[in-house]
Amino acid sequence: HLHCSLIASTYSFCLGFCLFGNDHLNRAVTASVASIDDVARNFKLAIAQCNALNDTRLNASRHINSLSTAVRKEADKTPGINETVLNEVEAIISSLNEEVDVVGTDLAQVKSVLSGIAFLEQTKLYSERIEVERWILCVTLLSIMLVVLFAGVIAFCRQSKKGAVVFSGLGFAIFIVAWMLFAAIFPATVALADFCADGGSFIRSHLSNYTTDTINFYRTCDPRPSHDNIPSTMAVGNISDQISKIHNMEEKLDALLSKLFNQSGELSNGTHLFADDITRSLKFIGALETTIACYAYRNDVNVMENGICDGAMLGASILTFCLFFLGAFMFVLLLIVSKSWHLFTRLPSDYVEVDDEDPFFPRGNDSTIPVDIYGTHVYNPRTRFANSLDRTEPSTGTTTATAAVVANGSANNHPSASTALLEANDQNTPLWQRGAGGPAITTATVNNAPPAYDAFGISNEQR
């Protein structure tokens, strides 16, 4: 009993730690998946801002081309135009076209870095689904083990052989389940340890070098709240500088056109549209710098890494070791319980069926028991007194009936006081049938007979 109790307690302890490790693993993976989702959503927002900036860039390029055509028309209509200023205007317009194209190239590079969003979304989707199914499976199986163990302990405490046999069968089933769980979780734990130790090659096989370097930057950067704290792998800083340069060139172009064509309406409208494009571009690049800044990703990237390589690794290790000890202790517990079957075997009973040869109460006398047996004999003082007179031990002389017998001289000439009541002459008659028939009662006997009592023990003299 002591060994089984110790093994069962240790088994329950291991089951509790298995549930703890499973929950710890689930919380760590859930936190990591949530961080991956945050990073993916920020990347998607950055891609949307890049697309908006690129649309503005395309509009600016069309407006520059329209402005170049308008300048050429106005120059043809204006006689004696200053060719030096006109050449400078055309050079500025050509430079603006080149700068706008460079902005488009840099935007394409930024979008290529952010293209790792697809891998992050797939990782988030599969990790979340697999973790939910794994957690439900482990909790269900471990709960079944706990219920079986609890039922087995109850059966053992009640010394039930049937319960011990059933527990042995179910215990063998959960013994197999425990080792199957161990066989599935142990390789996964080893794979997780290998990934945390050297997972760079696996990540680089699914992400570009720029994306990997960007994530490493977010892991080690200083999260100060400034727009210039952005990864160098993205050309966002170059885009911001180029847009600022385009803005300065646009202001210079506007001044030269005003000087050369004296506030032409068509040219003023063209420069105004281009200025609006530059203003929107500056707003978009500012929003993009905020979206990809260090402080927007630092916490999520660290939680993503720590959740997988710290919390999940700890939970998986606890679950693996506890499952191993669970299987070992379950094996020992099954051996002890199987050897205790004979302890709970019911021994044969000493009960013997009463037959007709019973000397104390034959079966044939069952039908002669009166209905009012309790009121007639059990609580009747006259019967108890008469039975006391039939005993062979010497009388103490304290009763009236005994004194009357002694006074008459001899007990042989007068029947005892119990003769009239119980028919002492027929010893084979049951006690409850000894009151019917018999010799006549003498006057002395009647006078010296004990007072009559009713069924409640009250004599006629006391009434």
Coordinates of C-alpha atoms in Angstrom, one line a residue:
H1 CA 0.0 0.0 0.0
L2 CA 2.8 2.4 0.9
H3 CA 4.7 1.7 -2.3
C4 CA 1.6 2.1 -4.5
S5 CA 0.8 5.4 -2.7
L6 CA 4.3 6.8 -3.3
I7 CA 4.3 5.7 -6.9
A8 CA 0.8 7.2 -7.5
S9 CA 1.8 10.4 -5.8
T10 CA 4.9 10.7 -8.0
Y11 CA 2.9 9.9 -11.0
S12 CA 0.4 12.7 -10.2
F13 CA 3.3 15.0 -9.6
C14 CA 4.7 14.2 -13.1
L15 CA 1.2 14.6 -14.6
G16 CA 0.9 18.1 -13.0
F17 CA 4.3 19.1 -14.4
C18 CA 3.4 17.8 -17.8
L19 CA 0.3 20.0 -17.8
F20 CA 2.4 22.9 -16.6
G21 CA 5.0 22.4 -19.3
N22 CA 2.3 22.0 -22.0
D23 CA 0.6 25.3 -20.9
H24 CA 4.0 27.1 -20.7
L25 CA 4.8 25.9 -24.2
N26 CA 1.4 27.1 -25.4
R27 CA 1.7 30.5 -23.9
A28 CA 5.2 31.0 -25.3
V29 CA 4.3 30.0 -28.8
T30 CA 1.1 32.0 -28.7
A31 CA 3.1 35.1 -27.7
S32 CA 5.6 34.5 -30.5
V33 CA 2.8 34.0 -33.0
A34 CA 1.2 37.3 -31.9
S35 CA 4.5 39.1 -32.3
I36 CA 4.9 37.5 -35.8
D37 CA 1.4 38.8 -36.6
D38 CA 2.3 42.3 -35.5
V39 CA 5.5 42.4 -37.6
A40 CA 3.6 41.1 -40.6
R41 CA 0.9 43.7 -40.2
N42 CA 3.5 46.5 -39.9
F43 CA 5.2 45.2 -43.0
K44 CA 1.9 45.2 -44.9
L45 CA 1.3 48.7 -43.8
A46 CA 4.7 49.7 -45.0
I47 CA 4.1 48.0 -48.3
A48 CA 0.8 50.0 -48.6
Q49 CA 2.6 53.2 -47.9
C50 CA 5.2 52.3 -50.5
N51 CA 2.5 51.7 -53.1
A52 CA 0.9 55.1 -52.3
L53 CA 4.3 56.8 -52.6
N54 CA 4.9 55.1 -55.9
D55 CA 1.5 56.2 -57.2
T56 CA 2.4 59.8 -56.2
R57 CA 5.8 59.4 -57.9
L58 CA 4.1 58.3 -61.2
N59 CA 1.8 61.3 -61.0
A60 CA 4.8 63.6 -60.5
S61 CA 6.6 62.0 -63.5
R62 CA 3.5 62.7 -65.7
H63 CA 3.3 66.2 -64.4
I64 CA 7.0 66.8 -65.2
N65 CA 6.6 65.5 -68.7
S66 CA 3.5 67.8 -69.2
L67 CA 5.5 70.7 -67.8
S68 CA 8.4 70.0 -70.2
T69 CA 6.0 70.0 -73.1
A70 CA 4.4 73.3 -72.0
V71 CA 7.8 75.0 -71.6
R72 CA 8.7 73.9 -75.1
K73 CA 5.5 75.4 -76.5
E74 CA 5.8 78.6 -74.6
A75 CA 9.4 79.0 -75.7
D76 CA 8.4 78.6 -79.3
K77 CA 5.7 81.3 -78.9
T78 CA 8.0 83.7 -77.1
P79 CA 10.4 85.6 -79.5
G80 CA 13.8 86.7 -78.1
I81 CA 13.7 84.3 -75.2
N82 CA 16.8 84.0 -73.0
E83 CA 18.3 80.8 -74.2
T84 CA 20.6 80.5 -71.2
V85 CA 17.7 80.5 -68.8
L86 CA 15.7 78.2 -71.0
N87 CA 18.6 75.7 -71.1
E88 CA 18.8 75.8 -67.4
V89 CA 15.1 75.2 -67.1
E90 CA 15.3 72.2 -69.4
A91 CA 18.3 70.9 -67.4
I92 CA 16.3 71.1 -64.2
I93 CA 13.3 69.4 -65.7
S94 CA 15.6 66.6 -67.0
S95 CA 17.2 66.2 -63.5
L96 CA 13.7 66.1 -61.9
N97 CA 12.8 63.2 -64.2
E98 CA 16.0 61.3 -63.2
E99 CA 15.4 61.9 -59.5
V100 CA 11.8 60.7 -59.7
D101 CA 13.0 57.5 -61.5
V102 CA 15.6 57.0 -58.8
V103 CA 12.9 57.3 -56.2
G104 CA 11.0 54.5 -58.0
T105 CA 14.0 52.3 -58.0
D106 CA 14.6 52.8 -54.3
L107 CA 10.9 52.1 -53.6
A108 CA 11.2 48.8 -55.4
Q109 CA 14.2 47.9 -53.2
V110 CA 12.2 48.7 -50.1
K111 CA 9.3 46.6 -51.3
S112 CA 11.6 43.7 -52.0
V113 CA 12.9 43.8 -48.4
L114 CA 9.3 43.9 -47.1
S115 CA 8.4 40.9 -49.4
G116 CA 9.2 38.6 -46.5
I117 CA 5.7 39.3 -45.3
A118 CA 4.5 36.1 -47.2
F119 CA 6.8 33.8 -45.2
L120 CA 5.9 35.5 -42.0
E121 CA 2.2 35.1 -42.7
Q122 CA 2.6 31.4 -43.5
T123 CA 4.7 30.9 -40.4
K124 CA 2.0 32.6 -38.3
L125 CA -0.8 30.6 -39.9
Y126 CA 0.8 27.2 -39.6
S127 CA 2.3 27.8 -36.1
E128 CA -1.0 28.9 -34.7
R129 CA -2.9 26.0 -36.2
I130 CA -0.4 23.4 -35.2
E131 CA 0.0 24.8 -31.7
V132 CA -3.7 24.8 -31.0
E133 CA -4.1 21.2 -32.2
R134 CA -1.0 20.1 -30.2
W135 CA -2.2 21.9 -27.0
I136 CA -5.7 20.3 -27.3
L137 CA -4.3 16.9 -27.9
C138 CA -1.9 17.0 -25.0
V139 CA -4.4 18.5 -22.6
T140 CA -7.0 15.8 -23.5
L141 CA -4.6 12.9 -23.2
L142 CA -3.1 14.1 -20.0
S143 CA -6.5 14.8 -18.5
I144 CA -7.6 11.2 -19.4
M145 CA -4.4 9.9 -17.7
L146 CA -5.3 11.9 -14.6
V147 CA -8.8 10.6 -14.4
V148 CA -7.7 7.0 -14.9
L149 CA -5.1 7.4 -12.1
F150 CA -7.7 9.0 -9.8
A151 CA -10.1 6.1 -10.4
G152 CA -7.3 3.6 -9.9
V153 CA -6.3 5.1 -6.6
I154 CA -9.9 5.0 -5.4
A155 CA -10.3 1.3 -6.5
F156 CA -7.0 0.5 -4.7
C157 CA -8.1 2.3 -1.5
R158 CA -11.4 0.4 -1.5
Q159 CA -9.5 -2.9 -2.1
S160 CA -11.6 -3.7 -5.1
K161 CA -10.2 -6.5 -7.2
K162 CA -12.4 -5.6 -10.2
G163 CA -11.3 -2.0 -10.0
A164 CA -7.6 -3.0 -9.8
V165 CA -8.0 -5.2 -12.9
V166 CA -9.8 -2.5 -14.8
F167 CA -7.2 0.0 -13.7
S168 CA -4.5 -2.4 -14.9
G169 CA -6.1 -2.5 -18.4
L170 CA -6.7 1.2 -18.7
G171 CA -3.3 1.9 -17.1
F172 CA -1.6 -0.1 -19.8
A173 CA -3.4 1.9 -22.4
I174 CA -2.3 5.3 -21.0
F175 CA 1.2 3.8 -20.5
I176 CA 1.3 3.3 -24.3
V177 CA -0.2 6.8 -24.9
A178 CA 2.5 8.4 -22.6
W179 CA 5.3 6.8 -24.6
M180 CA 3.7 7.7 -27.9
L181 CA 3.5 11.4 -26.7
F182 CA 7.1 11.2 -25.7
A183 CA 8.1 9.7 -29.1
A184 CA 6.4 12.7 -30.8
I185 CA 7.5 15.5 -28.5
F186 CA 11.1 14.5 -28.0
P187 CA 12.2 14.9 -31.7
A188 CA 10.3 18.2 -31.9
T189 CA 12.1 19.4 -28.8
V190 CA 15.5 18.5 -30.3
A191 CA 14.5 20.2 -33.6
L192 CA 13.5 23.3 -31.7
A193 CA 16.8 23.3 -29.9
D194 CA 18.7 23.0 -33.2
F195 CA 16.7 25.9 -34.6
C196 CA 17.4 28.1 -31.7
A197 CA 21.1 27.2 -31.8
D198 CA 21.7 27.7 -35.5
G199 CA 18.5 28.6 -37.3
G200 CA 20.0 31.3 -39.5
S201 CA 20.5 29.0 -42.5
F202 CA 16.9 27.9 -42.4
I203 CA 15.6 31.5 -42.2
R204 CA 17.9 32.6 -45.0
S205 CA 16.6 29.8 -47.2
H206 CA 13.1 31.4 -47.0
L207 CA 14.0 35.1 -46.6
S208 CA 16.3 37.3 -48.6
N209 CA 19.5 38.6 -47.0
Y210 CA 18.1 42.1 -46.8
T211 CA 15.1 40.9 -44.9
T212 CA 17.2 38.8 -42.5
D213 CA 19.5 41.7 -41.9
T214 CA 16.5 43.9 -41.3
I215 CA 15.1 41.6 -38.6
N216 CA 18.6 41.4 -37.0
F217 CA 18.7 45.2 -36.9
Y218 CA 15.4 45.3 -35.1
R219 CA 16.6 42.8 -32.6
T220 CA 19.6 44.9 -31.5
C221 CA 18.7 48.5 -32.3
D222 CA 18.2 51.3 -29.8
P223 CA 14.4 52.1 -29.8
R224 CA 14.7 55.8 -29.6
P225 CA 11.6 57.7 -30.9
S226 CA 13.2 59.3 -34.1
H227 CA 12.4 58.8 -37.7
D228 CA 16.0 58.4 -38.8
N229 CA 16.4 55.2 -36.6
I230 CA 15.6 52.9 -39.5
P231 CA 17.5 49.9 -40.9
S232 CA 20.2 50.6 -43.4
T233 CA 19.1 47.7 -45.6
M234 CA 16.1 49.8 -46.7
A235 CA 16.7 52.8 -49.0
V236 CA 14.1 54.8 -47.1
G237 CA 16.7 57.4 -46.1
N238 CA 17.8 57.8 -49.7
I239 CA 14.2 58.3 -50.8
S240 CA 13.7 61.0 -48.1
D241 CA 16.9 62.8 -49.3
Q242 CA 15.9 62.6 -52.9
I243 CA 12.4 63.9 -52.3
S244 CA 13.9 66.8 -50.3
K245 CA 16.2 67.5 -53.2
I246 CA 13.3 67.3 -55.7
H247 CA 11.4 69.8 -53.5
N248 CA 14.4 72.3 -53.7
M249 CA 14.7 71.8 -57.4
E250 CA 11.0 72.4 -57.9
E251 CA 11.2 75.7 -56.0
K252 CA 14.2 76.8 -58.2
L253 CA 12.3 75.7 -61.4
D254 CA 9.3 77.7 -60.3
A255 CA 11.4 80.9 -59.9
L256 CA 13.1 80.5 -63.3
L257 CA 9.8 79.9 -65.1
S258 CA 8.3 83.0 -63.5
K259 CA 11.3 85.0 -64.6
L260 CA 11.4 83.5 -68.1
F261 CA 7.7 83.5 -69.1
N262 CA 6.3 86.2 -66.8
Q263 CA 3.8 84.1 -64.8
S264 CA 2.3 82.0 -67.6
G265 CA -1.0 80.5 -66.5
E266 CA -0.4 77.1 -68.1
L267 CA 3.1 76.8 -66.6
S268 CA 1.9 78.0 -63.2
N269 CA -0.7 75.3 -63.2
G270 CA 1.8 72.7 -64.1
T271 CA 4.3 73.7 -61.4
H272 CA 1.4 73.8 -58.8
L273 CA 0.4 70.2 -59.6
F274 CA 4.0 69.0 -59.4
A275 CA 4.4 70.8 -56.1
D276 CA 1.4 69.0 -54.7
D277 CA 2.9 65.7 -55.7
I278 CA 6.1 66.6 -53.8
T279 CA 4.1 67.6 -50.7
R280 CA 2.2 64.3 -50.7
S281 CA 5.5 62.4 -51.3
L282 CA 7.0 64.1 -48.2
K283 CA 4.0 63.1 -46.1
F284 CA 4.2 59.5 -47.3
I285 CA 7.9 59.1 -46.8
G286 CA 7.5 60.5 -43.2
A287 CA 4.7 57.9 -42.5
L288 CA 6.9 55.2 -44.0
E289 CA 9.9 56.2 -41.8
T290 CA 7.6 56.0 -38.8
T291 CA 6.2 52.6 -39.8
I292 CA 9.7 51.0 -40.2
A293 CA 11.4 52.8 -37.3
C294 CA 13.2 50.7 -34.7
Y295 CA 10.8 51.4 -31.8
A296 CA 7.9 49.9 -33.9
Y297 CA 9.5 46.5 -34.2
R298 CA 12.0 46.1 -31.3
N299 CA 9.6 44.6 -28.8
D300 CA 7.8 42.3 -31.2
V301 CA 11.0 40.9 -32.7
N302 CA 12.4 40.2 -29.2
V303 CA 9.2 38.5 -28.1
M304 CA 9.1 36.5 -31.3
E305 CA 12.6 35.2 -30.6
N306 CA 12.4 34.8 -26.8
G307 CA 9.0 33.1 -27.1
I308 CA 10.3 30.4 -29.4
C309 CA 13.9 29.9 -28.0
D310 CA 13.3 30.6 -24.3
G311 CA 9.7 30.1 -23.2
A312 CA 8.8 27.4 -25.7
M313 CA 12.1 25.6 -25.3
L314 CA 11.6 25.5 -21.5
G315 CA 8.0 24.3 -21.8
A316 CA 9.0 21.6 -24.3
S317 CA 11.9 20.4 -22.1
I318 CA 9.7 20.1 -19.0
L319 CA 7.0 18.3 -21.0
T320 CA 9.6 15.9 -22.5
F321 CA 11.3 15.0 -19.2
C322 CA 8.0 14.6 -17.3
L323 CA 6.6 12.4 -20.0
F324 CA 9.7 10.2 -19.7
F325 CA 9.3 9.9 -16.0
L326 CA 5.6 9.4 -16.4
G327 CA 6.1 6.4 -18.6
A328 CA 8.7 4.9 -16.2
F329 CA 6.6 5.4 -13.0
M330 CA 3.5 4.1 -14.8
F331 CA 5.4 0.9 -15.6
V332 CA 6.3 0.4 -12.0
L333 CA 2.7 1.2 -10.9
L334 CA 1.3 -1.3 -13.2
L335 CA 3.6 -4.0 -11.8
I336 CA 2.6 -3.2 -8.3
V337 CA -1.1 -3.1 -9.0
S338 CA -1.0 -6.4 -11.1
K339 CA 0.7 -8.2 -8.2
S340 CA -1.9 -6.9 -5.7
W341 CA -4.9 -8.6 -7.4
H342 CA -4.8 -11.6 -5.0
L343 CA -4.8 -9.2 -2.0
F344 CA -8.3 -8.1 -2.9
T345 CA -9.7 -11.6 -3.6
R346 CA -12.8 -12.2 -1.5
L347 CA -12.3 -15.1 1.0
P348 CA -15.0 -17.9 1.3
S349 CA -17.7 -17.3 3.9
D350 CA -18.3 -19.5 7.0
Y351 CA -22.1 -19.1 6.7
V352 CA -24.1 -22.4 6.8
E353 CA -27.7 -22.7 5.7
V354 CA -30.1 -23.7 8.5
D355 CA -31.7 -27.1 7.8
D356 CA -34.5 -29.2 9.3
E357 CA -32.0 -30.9 11.7
D358 CA -31.2 -27.6 13.5
P359 CA -31.5 -28.5 17.3
F360 CA -32.3 -24.9 18.3
F361 CA -35.0 -24.0 15.9
P362 CA -36.2 -26.4 13.2
R363 CA -37.6 -25.2 10.0
G364 CA -40.9 -26.8 10.7
N365 CA -41.6 -24.4 13.6
D366 CA -41.6 -21.3 11.3
S367 CA -45.3 -21.5 10.7
T368 CA -46.1 -21.8 14.4
I369 CA -44.7 -18.4 15.3
P370 CA -47.7 -16.2 16.3
V371 CA -48.2 -12.9 14.5
D372 CA -48.0 -10.8 17.7
I373 CA -44.7 -12.4 18.8
Y374 CA -43.2 -9.2 20.1
G375 CA -46.2 -8.2 22.2
T376 CA -46.9 -11.8 23.4
H377 CA -43.5 -13.0 24.5
V378 CA -40.7 -10.5 24.2
Y379 CA -42.2 -7.8 26.3
N380 CA -44.5 -9.9 28.5
P381 CA -43.2 -10.0 32.1
R382 CA -45.3 -13.0 33.0
T383 CA -43.5 -15.1 30.4
R384 CA -40.1 -13.9 31.6
F385 CA -41.1 -14.7 35.2
A386 CA -42.3 -18.1 34.3
N387 CA -39.2 -18.9 32.4
S388 CA -37.2 -18.0 35.4
L389 CA -39.1 -20.5 37.5
D390 CA -38.3 -23.3 35.0
R391 CA -34.6 -22.9 35.5
T392 CA -32.7 -25.5 37.5
E393 CA -30.7 -23.1 39.6
P394 CA -31.8 -22.8 43.2
S395 CA -34.3 -20.1 44.0
T396 CA -33.5 -17.1 46.1
G397 CA -36.9 -17.1 47.7
T398 CA -37.6 -13.6 46.7
T399 CA -40.7 -14.3 44.7
T400 CA -44.2 -15.0 46.0
A401 CA -44.7 -18.1 43.9
T402 CA -41.6 -19.8 45.2
A403 CA -42.6 -19.0 48.8
A404 CA -46.0 -20.5 48.3
V405 CA -44.6 -23.7 47.0
V406 CA -42.2 -24.0 50.0
A407 CA -45.0 -23.3 52.5
N408 CA -47.2 -26.1 51.2
G409 CA -44.5 -28.6 52.1
S410 CA -43.3 -30.2 48.9
A411 CA -42.8 -29.2 45.4
N412 CA -43.6 -32.7 44.2
N413 CA -47.3 -32.6 45.3
H414 CA -48.1 -29.2 43.7
P415 CA -47.2 -28.2 40.2
S416 CA -45.0 -25.2 39.8
A417 CA -46.4 -21.8 39.1
S418 CA -45.3 -22.0 35.5
T419 CA -47.2 -25.2 34.9
A420 CA -50.5 -23.5 34.3
L421 CA -49.0 -20.8 32.2
L422 CA -46.5 -22.7 30.0
E423 CA -47.3 -26.4 30.3
A424 CA -44.0 -27.5 31.7
N425 CA -45.0 -31.2 31.4
D426 CA -44.6 -31.0 27.6
Q427 CA -41.0 -30.0 27.1
N428 CA -41.2 -30.5 23.4
T429 CA -43.8 -27.8 23.0
P430 CA -42.4 -24.4 22.0
L431 CA -42.5 -21.7 24.6
W432 CA -45.2 -19.7 22.8
Q433 CA -47.5 -22.7 22.8
R434 CA -47.3 -23.6 26.4
G435 CA -50.3 -21.6 27.6
A436 CA -53.2 -23.7 26.3
G437 CA -54.7 -26.6 28.3
G438 CA -53.4 -28.3 31.5
P439 CA -54.4 -29.5 34.9
A440 CA -56.6 -27.4 37.2
I441 CA -55.1 -24.8 39.2
T442 CA -55.5 -25.1 43.0
T443 CA -56.8 -22.3 45.1
A444 CA -53.4 -22.0 46.9
T445 CA -51.7 -21.8 43.6
V446 CA -54.0 -19.1 42.3
N447 CA -53.8 -17.2 45.5
N448 CA -50.0 -17.3 45.5
A449 CA -49.7 -16.8 41.7
P450 CA -47.9 -13.6 40.7
P451 CA -50.1 -10.7 39.7
A452 CA -51.2 -10.5 36.1
Y453 CA -49.4 -8.1 33.7
D454 CA -50.6 -6.7 30.5
A455 CA -48.5 -6.2 27.3
F456 CA -47.1 -2.9 28.7
G457 CA -45.8 -4.4 31.9
I458 CA -48.5 -2.9 34.2
S459 CA -50.1 -5.3 36.8
N460 CA -53.7 -5.4 37.9
E461 CA -52.7 -4.2 41.4
Q462 CA -51.0 -1.1 40.0
R463 CA -54.1 0.0 38.0

